[in-house]
GROMACS .gro file of N, CA and C in nm:
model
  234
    1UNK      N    1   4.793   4.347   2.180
    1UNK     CA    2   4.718   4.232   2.135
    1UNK      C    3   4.818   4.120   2.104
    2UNK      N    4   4.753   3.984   2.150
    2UNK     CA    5   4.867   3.861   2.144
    2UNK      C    6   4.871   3.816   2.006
    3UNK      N    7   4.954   3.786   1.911
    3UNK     CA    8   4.990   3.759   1.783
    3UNK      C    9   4.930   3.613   1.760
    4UNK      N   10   4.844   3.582   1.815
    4UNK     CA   11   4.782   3.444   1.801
    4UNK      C   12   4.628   3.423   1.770
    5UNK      N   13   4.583   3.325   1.700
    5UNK     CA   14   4.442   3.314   1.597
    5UNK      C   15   4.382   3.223   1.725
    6UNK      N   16   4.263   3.259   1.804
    6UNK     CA   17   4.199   3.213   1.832
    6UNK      C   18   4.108   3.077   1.791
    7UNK      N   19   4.103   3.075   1.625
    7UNK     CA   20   4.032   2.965   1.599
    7UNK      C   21   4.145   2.878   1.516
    8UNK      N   22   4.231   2.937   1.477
    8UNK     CA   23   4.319   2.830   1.430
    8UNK      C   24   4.426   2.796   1.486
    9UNK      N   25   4.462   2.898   1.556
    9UNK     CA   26   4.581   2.889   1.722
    9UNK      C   27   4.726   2.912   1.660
   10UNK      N   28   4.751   2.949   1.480
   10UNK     CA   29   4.843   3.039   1.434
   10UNK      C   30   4.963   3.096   1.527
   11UNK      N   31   5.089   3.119   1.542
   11UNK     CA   32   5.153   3.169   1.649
   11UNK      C   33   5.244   3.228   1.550
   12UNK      N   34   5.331   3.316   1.608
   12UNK     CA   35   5.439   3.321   1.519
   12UNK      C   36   5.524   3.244   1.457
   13UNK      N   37   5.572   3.303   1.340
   13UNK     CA   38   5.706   3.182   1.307
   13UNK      C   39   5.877   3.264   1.366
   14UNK      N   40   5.991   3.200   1.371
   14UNK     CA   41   6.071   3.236   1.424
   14UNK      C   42   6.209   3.228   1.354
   15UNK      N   43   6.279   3.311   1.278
   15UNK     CA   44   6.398   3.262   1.178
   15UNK      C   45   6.502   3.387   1.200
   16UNK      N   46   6.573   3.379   1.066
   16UNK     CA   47   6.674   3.492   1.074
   16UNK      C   48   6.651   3.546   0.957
   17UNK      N   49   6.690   3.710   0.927
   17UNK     CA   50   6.760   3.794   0.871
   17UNK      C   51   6.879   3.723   0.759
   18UNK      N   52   6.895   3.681   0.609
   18UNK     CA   53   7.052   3.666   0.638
   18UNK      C   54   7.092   3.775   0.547
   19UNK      N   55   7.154   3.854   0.612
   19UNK     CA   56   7.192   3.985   0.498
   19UNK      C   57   7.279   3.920   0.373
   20UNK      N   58   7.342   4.041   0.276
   20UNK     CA   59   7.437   3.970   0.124
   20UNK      C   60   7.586   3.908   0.190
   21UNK      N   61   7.642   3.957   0.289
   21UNK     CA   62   7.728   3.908   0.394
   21UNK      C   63   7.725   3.781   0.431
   22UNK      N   64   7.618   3.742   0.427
   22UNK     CA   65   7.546   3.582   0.521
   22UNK      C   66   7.582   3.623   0.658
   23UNK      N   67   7.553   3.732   0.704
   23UNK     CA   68   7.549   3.728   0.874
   23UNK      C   69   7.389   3.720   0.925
   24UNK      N   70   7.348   3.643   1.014
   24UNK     CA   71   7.176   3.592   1.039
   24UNK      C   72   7.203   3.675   1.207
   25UNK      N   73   7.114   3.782   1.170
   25UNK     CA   74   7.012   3.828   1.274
   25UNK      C   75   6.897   3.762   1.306
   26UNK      N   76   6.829   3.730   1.429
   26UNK     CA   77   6.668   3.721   1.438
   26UNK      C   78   6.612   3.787   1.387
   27UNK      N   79   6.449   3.732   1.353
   27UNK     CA   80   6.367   3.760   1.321
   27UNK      C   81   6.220   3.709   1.380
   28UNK      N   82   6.123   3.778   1.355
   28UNK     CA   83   5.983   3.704   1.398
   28UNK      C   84   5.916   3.683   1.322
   29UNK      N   85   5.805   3.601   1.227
   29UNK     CA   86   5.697   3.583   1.110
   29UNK      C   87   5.590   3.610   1.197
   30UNK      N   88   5.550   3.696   1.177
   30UNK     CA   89   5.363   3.732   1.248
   30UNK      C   90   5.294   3.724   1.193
   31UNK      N   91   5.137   3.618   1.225
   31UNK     CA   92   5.057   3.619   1.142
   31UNK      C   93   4.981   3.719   1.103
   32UNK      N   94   4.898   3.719   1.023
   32UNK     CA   95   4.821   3.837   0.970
   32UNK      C   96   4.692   3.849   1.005
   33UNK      N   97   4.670   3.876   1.156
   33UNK     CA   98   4.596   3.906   1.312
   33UNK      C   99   4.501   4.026   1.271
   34UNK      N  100   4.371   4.017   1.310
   34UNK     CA  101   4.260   4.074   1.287
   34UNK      C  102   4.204   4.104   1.402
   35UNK      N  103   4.159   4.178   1.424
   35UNK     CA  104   3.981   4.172   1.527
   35UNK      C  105   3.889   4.225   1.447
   36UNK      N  106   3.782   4.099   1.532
   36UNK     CA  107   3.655   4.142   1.423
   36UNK      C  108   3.522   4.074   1.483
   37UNK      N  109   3.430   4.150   1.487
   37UNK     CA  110   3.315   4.116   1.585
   37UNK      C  111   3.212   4.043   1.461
   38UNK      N  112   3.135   3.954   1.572
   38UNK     CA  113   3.056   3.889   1.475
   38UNK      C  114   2.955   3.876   1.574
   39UNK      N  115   2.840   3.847   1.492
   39UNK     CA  116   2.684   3.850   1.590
   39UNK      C  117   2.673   3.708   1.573
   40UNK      N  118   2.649   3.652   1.664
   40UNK     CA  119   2.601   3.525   1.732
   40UNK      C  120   2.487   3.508   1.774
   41UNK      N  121   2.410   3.456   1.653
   41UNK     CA  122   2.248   3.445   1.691
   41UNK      C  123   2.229   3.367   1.797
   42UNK      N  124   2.262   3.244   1.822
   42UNK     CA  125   2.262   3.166   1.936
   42UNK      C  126   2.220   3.200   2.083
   43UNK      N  127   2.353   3.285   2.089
   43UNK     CA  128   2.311   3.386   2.221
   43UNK      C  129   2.298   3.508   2.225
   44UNK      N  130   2.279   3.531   2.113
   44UNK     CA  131   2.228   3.697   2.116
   44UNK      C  132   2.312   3.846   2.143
   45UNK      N  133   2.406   3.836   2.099
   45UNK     CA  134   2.484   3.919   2.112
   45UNK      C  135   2.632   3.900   2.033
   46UNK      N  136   2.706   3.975   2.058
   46UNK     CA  137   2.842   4.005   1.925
   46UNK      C  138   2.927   3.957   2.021
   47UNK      N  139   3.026   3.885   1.943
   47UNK     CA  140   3.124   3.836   2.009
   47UNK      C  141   3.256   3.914   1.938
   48UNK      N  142   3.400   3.931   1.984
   48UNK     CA  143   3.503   3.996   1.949
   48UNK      C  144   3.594   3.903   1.938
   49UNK      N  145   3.645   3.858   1.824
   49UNK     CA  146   3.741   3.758   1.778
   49UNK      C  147   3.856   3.761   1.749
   50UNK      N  148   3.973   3.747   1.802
   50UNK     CA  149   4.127   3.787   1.678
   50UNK      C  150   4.178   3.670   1.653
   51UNK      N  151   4.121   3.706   1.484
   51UNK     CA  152   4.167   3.627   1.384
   51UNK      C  153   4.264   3.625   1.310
   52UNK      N  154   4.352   3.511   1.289
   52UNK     CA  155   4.415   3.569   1.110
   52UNK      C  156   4.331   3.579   1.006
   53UNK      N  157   4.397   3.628   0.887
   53UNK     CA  158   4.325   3.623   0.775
   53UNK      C  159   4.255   3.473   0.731
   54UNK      N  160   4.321   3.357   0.735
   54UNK     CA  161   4.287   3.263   0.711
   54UNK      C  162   4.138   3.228   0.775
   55UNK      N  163   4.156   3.255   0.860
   55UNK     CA  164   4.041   3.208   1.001
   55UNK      C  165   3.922   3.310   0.972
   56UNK      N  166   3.922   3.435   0.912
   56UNK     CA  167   3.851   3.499   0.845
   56UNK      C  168   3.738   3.445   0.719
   57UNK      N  169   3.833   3.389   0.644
   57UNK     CA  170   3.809   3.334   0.527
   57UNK      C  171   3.738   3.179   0.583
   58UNK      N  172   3.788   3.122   0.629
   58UNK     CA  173   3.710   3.008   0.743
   58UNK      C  174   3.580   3.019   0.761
   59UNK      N  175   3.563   3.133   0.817
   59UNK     CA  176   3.450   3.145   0.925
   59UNK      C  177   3.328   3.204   0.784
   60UNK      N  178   3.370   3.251   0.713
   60UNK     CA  179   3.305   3.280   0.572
   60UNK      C  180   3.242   3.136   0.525
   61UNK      N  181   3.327   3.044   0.499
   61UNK     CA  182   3.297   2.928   0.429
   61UNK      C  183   3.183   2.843   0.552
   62UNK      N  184   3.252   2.836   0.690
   62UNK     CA  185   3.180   2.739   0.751
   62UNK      C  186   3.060   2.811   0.827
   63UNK      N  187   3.073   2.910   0.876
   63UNK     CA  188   2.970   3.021   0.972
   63UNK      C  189   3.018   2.995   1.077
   64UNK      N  190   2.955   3.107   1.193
   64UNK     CA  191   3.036   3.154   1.323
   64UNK      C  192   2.992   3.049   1.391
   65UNK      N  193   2.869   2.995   1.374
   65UNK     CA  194   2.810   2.890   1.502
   65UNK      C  195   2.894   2.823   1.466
   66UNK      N  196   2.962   2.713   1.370
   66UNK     CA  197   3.075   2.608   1.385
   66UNK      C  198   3.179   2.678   1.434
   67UNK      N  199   3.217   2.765   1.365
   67UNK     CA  200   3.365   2.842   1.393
   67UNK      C  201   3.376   2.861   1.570
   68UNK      N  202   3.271   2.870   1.631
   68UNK     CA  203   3.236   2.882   1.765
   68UNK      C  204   3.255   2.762   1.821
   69UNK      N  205   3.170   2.677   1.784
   69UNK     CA  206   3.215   2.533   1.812
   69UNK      C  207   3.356   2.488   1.855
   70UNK      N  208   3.387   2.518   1.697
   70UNK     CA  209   3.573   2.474   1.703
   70UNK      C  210   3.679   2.530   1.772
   71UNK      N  211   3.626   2.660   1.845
   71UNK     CA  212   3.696   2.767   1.926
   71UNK      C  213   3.681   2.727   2.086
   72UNK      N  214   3.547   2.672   2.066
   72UNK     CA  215   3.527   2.667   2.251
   72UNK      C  216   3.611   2.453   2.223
   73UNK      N  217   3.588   2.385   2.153
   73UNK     CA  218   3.666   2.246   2.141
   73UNK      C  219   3.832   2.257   2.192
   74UNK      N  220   3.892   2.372   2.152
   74UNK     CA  221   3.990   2.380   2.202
   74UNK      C  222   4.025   2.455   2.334
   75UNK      N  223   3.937   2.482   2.398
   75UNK     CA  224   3.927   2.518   2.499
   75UNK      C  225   3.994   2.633   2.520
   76UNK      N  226   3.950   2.738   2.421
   76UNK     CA  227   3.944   2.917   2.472
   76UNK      C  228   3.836   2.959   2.457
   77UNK      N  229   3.803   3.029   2.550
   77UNK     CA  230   3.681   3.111   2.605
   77UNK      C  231   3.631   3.219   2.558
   78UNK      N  232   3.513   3.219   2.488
   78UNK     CA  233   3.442   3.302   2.361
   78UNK      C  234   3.364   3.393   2.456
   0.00000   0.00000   0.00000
């Protein structure tokens, strides 16, 4: 599964390691990526979403029909 929020478009972040040494390894920040189905009265059936947590909490406050909205506005395919 791709490390990216469908409705908020979240990606990784990208830094270093710096050990007590100060020597900097890479590193990756991954968001905190979900799947999670939701019923879509609209058209009648469940849709499968990967979310972050944030976008979770989103879709709580605004509902899936906007959250849907704002998903197909950016042009990925629900």
């Amino acid at each position: 599964m791709s490390a990216h929020c469908q409705l908020t478009g979240t990606r990784p972040g990208f830094g270093n390691n710096i050990s007590h040494s100060h020597r900097r390894t890479s590193r990756r920040f991954d968001p905190n990526i979900q799947c999670k189905r939701y019923w879509l009265p609209s058209e009648g059936r469940n849709i499968r979403l990967t979310l972050s947590a944030k976008a979770i909490k989103t879709i709580d406050s605004i509902g899936i029909e906007a959250a849907v909205a704002r998903i197909r506005a950016r042009g990925v395919k629900v």
